[in-house]
Every structure is written in structure tokens, then in C-alpha cells.
Amino acid sequence: MLFTNKKTAIAHNKAAALIKTSQQSAASVLASLATRTTGLTSAEAAARIEKYGLNQVITREKNSKLKLLGQAFLDPFVIVLIFLAILSALTADYDGAIVMTMMILLSVVLRFVQELRSQKASAALQKMIENTCTITRQNLTSERPMTSVVPGDIIELRTGDLIPADAYLLKTKDLFLNQSSITGEAMPVEKFAETAQALSADEASDNQVFDRNNLVFMGTDVLSGSGQAVILQTGSHTLFGDLAKLATQKRGATQFDRGLRRISRLLIGMMIILVPIVFLINALTKGDWTQAFFFAVAVAVGLTPEMLPMVVNSNLAKGATTLAKKKVIVKELRAVQNLGAVDVLCTDKTGTLTQDQITLMSHLDPQGNSDARVLQYAYMNSYYQTGWRNLLDQAVIDYGQATKHATLMTDFPADLHKVDEIPFDFNRRRLTVVVKNDQHQWMVTKGAFEEIMKISDQVEWDGQVQPLTPAIQAKMVNLNRQLNEEGMRILGIAYRLDVHEQATYQISDERHMVFAGLMGFLDPEKATAKQAIQLLQAHGVTVKILTGDNGAITQHVAGKVGIRDTSYLEGQALVDLSEQELAAVVEEHDLFVKLNPVQKARIIKVLQEKHTVAFMGDGINDAPALRQADVGISVDNAADVTKEASQVILLEKSLLVLEDGIIEGRTVYRNTMKYIRMTIASNFGNALSVLLASIFLPFLPMLSLQILVQNLIYDLAQMSLPWDHVDDDSLRAPTPWRTQGLLRFALIFGPVSSIFDLITFAFMWFVLQANTVAQAGMFQTGWFLVGLTTQSLIIFVYRTTQVPFFKSKAGKPVIVATIAAILMGFLVVFGPLQHTFGFVGLPNQYWLFLPVVVLAYLVLSDFLKEKLRIDLN
Ligand SMILES: Nc1ncnc2c1ncn2[C@@H]1O[C@H](COP(=O)(O)OP(=O)(O)OP(=O)(O)O)[C@@H](O)[C@H]1O
Ligand SMILES: [Mg+2]
């Protein structure tokens, strides 16, 4: 569903060249790249980096600064100002022109700097999460950053690796790739190291390149198996290099994005309807069409929510930077806002809820007695397998190495070597390794207890191999459950001797096995897990466990970390449910066990119909779920695909940071909403006031230049909003995007502010006698100051449900910015540029009126806010 139709986007010459290469032998491919299986020398690699550049696809980086600057200029506000400035200069009003030029520069520089900062913050965060790949150079194999790959490099591929660039396979072992990111096809594709056949004429299409078995492409990943490949092309020369980075296209628009767009449209719509009316009324009643036009344009600028994207971005960037200090890296900025909306957190078990230190505790025969041979079988299995080495394998190997490799394998001949393996997969939930010497071969399988049971028909019981009878089975199931209930994770071990002489083994060989015993692992919960989950629950987030492990052990962990409902549902039981039934059971249960990766993603998808869902996981089996979730959370030592599928990476083991992330997300949302609420109400109010003034006044209520200055001052003040303090009680519940209250809010508070505008008009007109065209300057100055002070101060009312100043204190930056805005207003009115802006001095009565009207406005608004129980969340 995500990348359908990508095929149409491939470049013909790139595809044709790759197809040609696929038909060459490995030797000639290596020769044409001037490389060899031992790898490039350091000097060659350095020269090639010079020549081909870093292996990255984003080329926009370079001109992004210019583009940002361009965007800052393209703002409607700036365009109108430029227009006005040119006009002023042409009409020899040089003072005006100079002031406007200053305003233009101020506005552009501020926007540019702020946007650049947001962008830099985001780029810096992305840099902290580096993908690596295994490169062989000068016969030495090591992990290097993916960006350092050059054509001719020899790379090793393993389960969970991302393919760093387009490459030609030299060796493969059951190598299955996931090409869905470029072809849209979800089925795994097996790849082989062999020269491809030439295409017949009617087959010759660019899309054939995906079916070339010996080629792998940037942007795809290894599902299972292993391989070796030589890099053909890097960076933007790869098949998909000219498309934007695939990973960034993963997620569609969120509710938040859509909501913002709706609001912008609403505000712009209001402007489009209103501005022509204002223009016509003023032109017809006052007769000066040019002035009426500029006035209308200035009103339009005033009603444009031009700061919205910037306020949102700097809010998000600020949230992300704060989280980075707590070792939570947000790769995509808007994930911060999504975090705030999350009301269900699904999590994997191992390594997320539990420590990533699994230890092997016991190796038991099927009757529960310690047995050294069981350990030796398991050790062989973990030691020789070449797929993704997960924590269970690591625990076995660590245990083996502690007892010394050589002294461990006492029950087996010393001359064993590996013949084959059948890699682990999450449907089979087991993994097989085959070893042999001159006399015998051993097929050794380990995996989930139930899966090993399925493939065994014999068992080592009372010291001999016996048929695995239902009675013995029942005893073993009992033993397994007992161990699980004690918190022990169990893997079963089985073997089969001398299966056949062929060198390659298949899944179908995993049968008639002898159940040899159990391996018990201890996987303690993270010290912070319980507290973290309690905090999440207290903040309205339900926690659910989605695991591939079995019910008993999951219940044990759930109990330890404080998940109350511990009834569980098995993956198999989900298969037959209709979407409707599924929707009901996902709400009911908190534990889902024996899930395969697709089932994890499916549960999340169903939950998303009613909830905003985060998923936290660290395995390659978690990638589909991480992609599906609204927020994918992973850890730094996870596999490449896993990290790539996530938007949030936890650098530290503590889970308490989850709470920080969620609070930060909610803060971002609240502070964004403050801006939106302010803008909507004041725009609506201003539109009303301007309309009425245009109808009844013989002159303009404010000059276009004055409106623009006012607007600039508000813009400056509002830039402080991301740093505002948010009331604790409004951070207690998830913050999904909600607009219901907004319209009501605008319809109440817009007119309220208009009433005070009208009071001001009346005062200026009747009391101060500013009722002729000659007195227009005084009228305009009077309204300018009232408008500026009320609109600057009203944020303190709108920003909280509580009594401003006394009960809820605003953040310092907001207080400072507000005072600065008011001072700036007074400076413009009474400073050296007074006449340039068309302002005049004001009589003494005005100074009695101003504080009264401002205070009355604030008090009434606050009163209404509480009386009408306006939802300010
Ligand atoms: N390396 C391995 N060798 C054999 N069996 C394995 C291996 N890794 C996992 N398994 C089996 O497959 C099951 C599912 O794997 P895994 O535990 O990684 O799934 P998961 O969904 O990530 O669950 P978890 O919550 O434990 O992380 C395990 O419970 C175990 O029985
Ligand atoms: Mg896992």
C-alpha cells in the first residue's frame, strides 16, 4: 500500500545497466570494478569516496539554506511589505520605504534563523542514529557507517541488515530479501549468487531488474539468511538514488497534519471572503481606490496565519531538543506531537520491558535434571548459526565462552565442522544447524518449546531414546509451564542423526527429531519498567504486550511490571476472527502472545481505529509493527531495519524517558494550540471590527502600514510560545488532535474582542472627537495602541483554564516577549518614527481610558472562559 507504482519511477538507463551487469560472471564484475573479494585497499577506498562522494541520497542539503531563505521571502507578509516599500519609494516617501525595508529584513532574518535552527536540530538528531554495514577492506572485515560505502566495496549481509547501495551477490546462504519498500510486494524474495540469464526480447523491460536474482538494491533489507556482495553503485547513482529518501516517505499525514491544514484553510477562506468586501466598501465610501486597496491587502496579511508553520516547527524542534538531552532521539520531528496523542503503548517483551541481559540459567533433560549434553547441543546451534544473533543466542555463547569452548564440548568429537543451517524465522520459531565429521552428522534444532515438540517424535527419557508418548509429552508440558511460572524463558533442543548425505538441508528435514532437553533463561525486568508503566497508566496510556513468546512467561513478566489484566490471547486465535471481533478483543486484552511479525502489525492497525498507538520493539520481527504504529520506538542497539522503521530511538535503558517523551509531546500540542486559539479568535474579531469600521467611518480605522507593524510585533511575541509553561493538569491525559472546541471558541471570543474595539471606536469618536478625516491620525493611533495591548495580553487568559498570573504562571520567555511587544508598540507610536507611521500624540483622557478598557477586556474574557467552561485543552 505504501509504495505501489514505484516501478514506474525507475530510470531506464540505470535499470538497463544493472540488468547487463547481472548477466556477467562474478569474476568479470569484480574486474570491471577493479576490486577483489579481499576488498579494496584503504587508499582505493579513499580515492573512490573523493570520486563518487558519500553514499547518501539526499542532495537537497546543499541548496537547502538558499531555499529556506527563499521561503522566508515568499511569505505573504513580506511580499506585501516589499510591494508597499517600492510604492513608497516611487512616491518619494523615503522614510516609509526605509522603515519597511527594515521590517522586511527583520522578518526574513527571524524566520530564516528560526527555520534553520529547527532544521539543524532535526538533522543533528538524525546524525546521532547512524546505520552501519559490514565492509571488508584489505582483508579486514569491520562495521562502518553506511555512508562510507563505495563502488567495489565487499559487504557482508546478515538478517536485519539494510542494503546500503546497489550490489551484485558473490555468495549467498538462504538469503531472503524484503523488497517491498521499492516494489510494493510484501512477499520475501530469495536471492542467489549466480550469473543471470540474458533476457529475451519480449522480456526486456526495466522492471525485470527487480527479478534479477543476483542483484540487491539500496532501500531493501535482509529478512533471513546471509550473503556477500560487491557494491556496484552508490548514493544518487543507485536505482532509487534519485527518489527522495525512502524512509521519510513511510508515514502518511497524521491527524495533526490534517487538522493544521484544515485550520489554515479555514483562516485563509475567511480572508478571501472578507478582504474583497472590505476593499469595495472602503473604495466606494472613501473614494480613494489605491488606499483602499493597500488597506485591504494589509488586512489580508493580518488575517494570514503566516506564523503557523513556524510556530509548529519550532515547537517540535524544541520538544525534540529537550528529549535529546534525556537520551531520547526523535528522528522525525512530528513524531514528538504524535507522542503526546498516544493513548495505547504496545510493547515487545524482551529487551524492552526486560533488561537486554538474558542469562542462561539451566540446561535440563526432558525430566528436569541438569544435563551437560543439552548445553553442548545448544552451544553448537548458537555458535554456528550465521543469522541475526539475538539475545538468546548471545546468552548461550556467553555461557559457553565462560566455560571455555574447548572444555565444553566433551561429549562430541573434536573434528566437527558445520555443513548447513536453516535460519530462524518468526513463523517457525526455531533454527537448525547441521554439523558433521567423517563418521556422522548431527542436525541440531532449537526453538520455542511448542515448536520443538511439534517436530519431535522421540525423546531422551530415563537415559535412553524413547518414543515421545502423550504421557511423556504431558509431563514435559507441565515442566515447561512450571519453569515459565518461575519466570524462566524456555527453549527446546532437539537433534537428529545422519539424516542424509546431501549437503543442503531444508525445513522439511526438521522432523522425526529427538527431544533432548530444555534451556532455561532468566530475563529480568528492567528496574524502571514497573515505575514507567505506572506513570504511563496514570497519564492515560494503556500498556499492552505484543510478543512472540508464550503465555505463561508473558504473564509472569506482566505481573512483575504491573500490567493488571493478565489474561492473554494467542496469535493463532486471531486468525479466524473477523475485523469486528478483532476490534473487540484488542480492547479487552492487554497480553498478546505467540504472535508473528504480521500479527503484531495487524493488532496495531485494529487498535488505531480508536486510538493513537505507539509501538516499542527492538527485534527485526518488530519492524512491520513499528512502521504501522503512529509512533515507532526502538533502541540504539537494534538491527538496522528496526531502527529505520522507528521514529524514536531510546539511547538509554531506562524506560522512564517514555514518560518524558509523552509529556513533551503534550506540551508541544498545548503550546501549538495556544497559538492557534489566539490566531483564530483575534482574526475573527479583527475581521469583524474592520468590517464595521469600514462601513461606518469616513476614514480608514488604521493605516495599512500600521496594520503591518502591529502584525510584525505580534509575530515576534508569538515566537516565544514554544517556551511557555504548560499547566500540569492539562498534561495528564493524551492530546489527540481536537477541533470541536475551536469554532465555539472563535465565535465567542472573536466578538468579545470586537466589542472592545467598538467601545474604543466610540470613545475616540465621541469623547476625543476624532470624527473627521483631519482627525483620522488620532483615531488610528488610539486603536493601534488598544489593539496592540489587548492582543498582547490576552494570551495570558487563553493559555490556561485557570486564573492567569495568580494560579497559572506563564513561562518567562512569554512574559518577556509580551512586555517587549508592548514597549515596541509604544516606541513605534512615540519614537522618532512617529510621523513616518502616521501616528500622532494622544490627549490625557486617553491614558485614563486605555488601562480601563484593557483590564475590562481581560477580566470579561477570563470571566467568560470560566463561566462558559471553555475547553482550553
Ligand atoms: N535464536 C533463537 N533460536 C531459537 N529460537 C528462538 C530464537 N529466538 C527466538 N526464538 C523463539 O522464537 C520465539 C519468538 O522470538 P522472540 O522472543 O524474539 O519474539 P518477540 O516477539 O520479539 O518476543 P519478545 O517479547 O520475547 O521479544 C521465542 O519466544 C523463542 O521461542
Ligand atoms: Mg523481541
Tab-separated table of C-alpha atoms and ligand atoms in Angstrom, residues 347-352 354 381-382 385 388-393 424-426 428-431 445-451 489-492 523 545-550 553-554 595-596 600 618-619 621-622, ligand 1:
chain	number	residue	atom	x	y	z
A	347	THR	CA	5.483	-3.198	23.505
A	348	ASP	CA	7.557	-6.201	22.768
A	349	LYS	CA	8.820	-8.019	25.833
A	350	THR	CA	12.460	-8.987	25.568
A	351	GLY	CA	14.920	-6.136	25.698
A	352	THR	CA	12.209	-3.533	26.036
A	354	THR	CA	13.165	-6.762	30.283
A	381	ASN	CA	23.415	-24.315	17.404
A	382	SER	CA	24.071	-20.762	18.573
A	385	GLN	CA	24.315	-20.072	13.063
A	388	TRP	CA	20.707	-12.436	13.349
A	389	ARG	CA	22.324	-13.273	16.660
A	390	ASN	CA	19.668	-12.335	19.161
A	391	LEU	CA	19.859	-12.124	22.929
A	392	LEU	CA	19.080	-15.807	23.432
A	393	ASP	CA	21.945	-16.888	21.186
A	424	PHE	CA	15.487	-18.724	12.169
A	425	ASP	CA	12.182	-17.285	11.124
A	426	PHE	CA	9.347	-15.931	13.191
A	428	ARG	CA	8.664	-21.473	12.508
A	429	ARG	CA	10.187	-20.010	15.661
A	430	ARG	CA	13.161	-22.355	15.532
A	431	LEU	CA	16.584	-22.606	13.975
A	445	THR	CA	17.408	-27.573	16.267
A	446	LYS	CA	16.466	-25.153	18.985
A	447	GLY	CA	13.371	-23.033	19.296
A	448	ALA	CA	10.144	-22.320	21.105
A	449	PHE	CA	9.167	-25.283	23.297
A	450	GLU	CA	5.917	-25.920	21.412
A	451	GLU	CA	7.664	-25.824	18.036
A	489	ARG	CA	12.163	-18.454	29.449
A	490	ILE	CA	12.487	-21.836	27.832
A	491	LEU	CA	13.890	-23.025	24.528
A	492	GLY	CA	13.582	-26.629	23.446
A	523	ASP	CA	15.316	-12.408	31.600
A	545	ILE	CA	2.407	-6.527	25.440
A	546	LEU	CA	2.718	-7.977	21.924
A	547	THR	CA	5.158	-10.854	21.953
A	548	GLY	CA	6.239	-13.921	20.043
A	549	ASP	CA	6.850	-15.728	23.324
A	550	ASN	CA	4.291	-17.892	25.120
A	553	ILE	CA	6.144	-16.409	30.669
A	554	THR	CA	4.454	-13.267	29.387
A	595	LEU	CA	2.472	-13.529	17.527
A	596	ASN	CA	4.341	-13.434	14.276
A	600	LYS	CA	1.814	-7.653	15.673
A	618	ASP	CA	13.884	-3.962	19.349
A	619	GLY	CA	13.827	-7.008	17.071
A	621	ASN	CA	10.418	-9.047	13.826
A	622	ASP	CA	9.148	-5.748	15.185
B	1	LIG	N1	17.779	-17.554	18.312
B	1	LIG	C1	16.728	-18.336	18.529
B	1	LIG	N2	16.830	-19.659	18.441
B	1	LIG	C2	15.759	-20.427	18.627
B	1	LIG	N3	14.554	-19.992	18.936
B	1	LIG	C3	14.373	-18.673	19.048
B	1	LIG	C4	15.457	-17.775	18.843
B	1	LIG	N4	14.987	-16.547	19.007
B	1	LIG	C5	13.706	-16.663	19.299
B	1	LIG	N5	13.310	-17.933	19.329
B	1	LIG	C6	11.968	-18.433	19.607
B	1	LIG	O1	11.018	-17.645	18.918
B	1	LIG	C7	10.148	-17.018	19.837
B	1	LIG	C8	9.824	-15.643	19.349
B	1	LIG	O2	11.002	-14.875	19.248
B	1	LIG	P1	11.202	-13.573	20.104
B	1	LIG	O3	11.137	-13.896	21.549
B	1	LIG	O4	12.385	-12.862	19.617
B	1	LIG	O5	9.877	-12.834	19.673
B	1	LIG	P2	9.374	-11.449	20.162
B	1	LIG	O6	8.051	-11.254	19.582
B	1	LIG	O7	10.399	-10.431	19.858
B	1	LIG	O8	9.177	-11.655	21.683
B	1	LIG	P3	9.880	-10.983	22.894
B	1	LIG	O9	8.769	-10.341	23.578
B	1	LIG	O10	10.439	-12.120	23.674
B	1	LIG	O11	10.901	-10.039	22.399
B	1	LIG	C9	10.881	-17.002	21.154
B	1	LIG	O12	9.997	-16.996	22.223
B	1	LIG	C10	11.662	-18.268	21.077
B	1	LIG	O13	10.878	-19.353	21.493
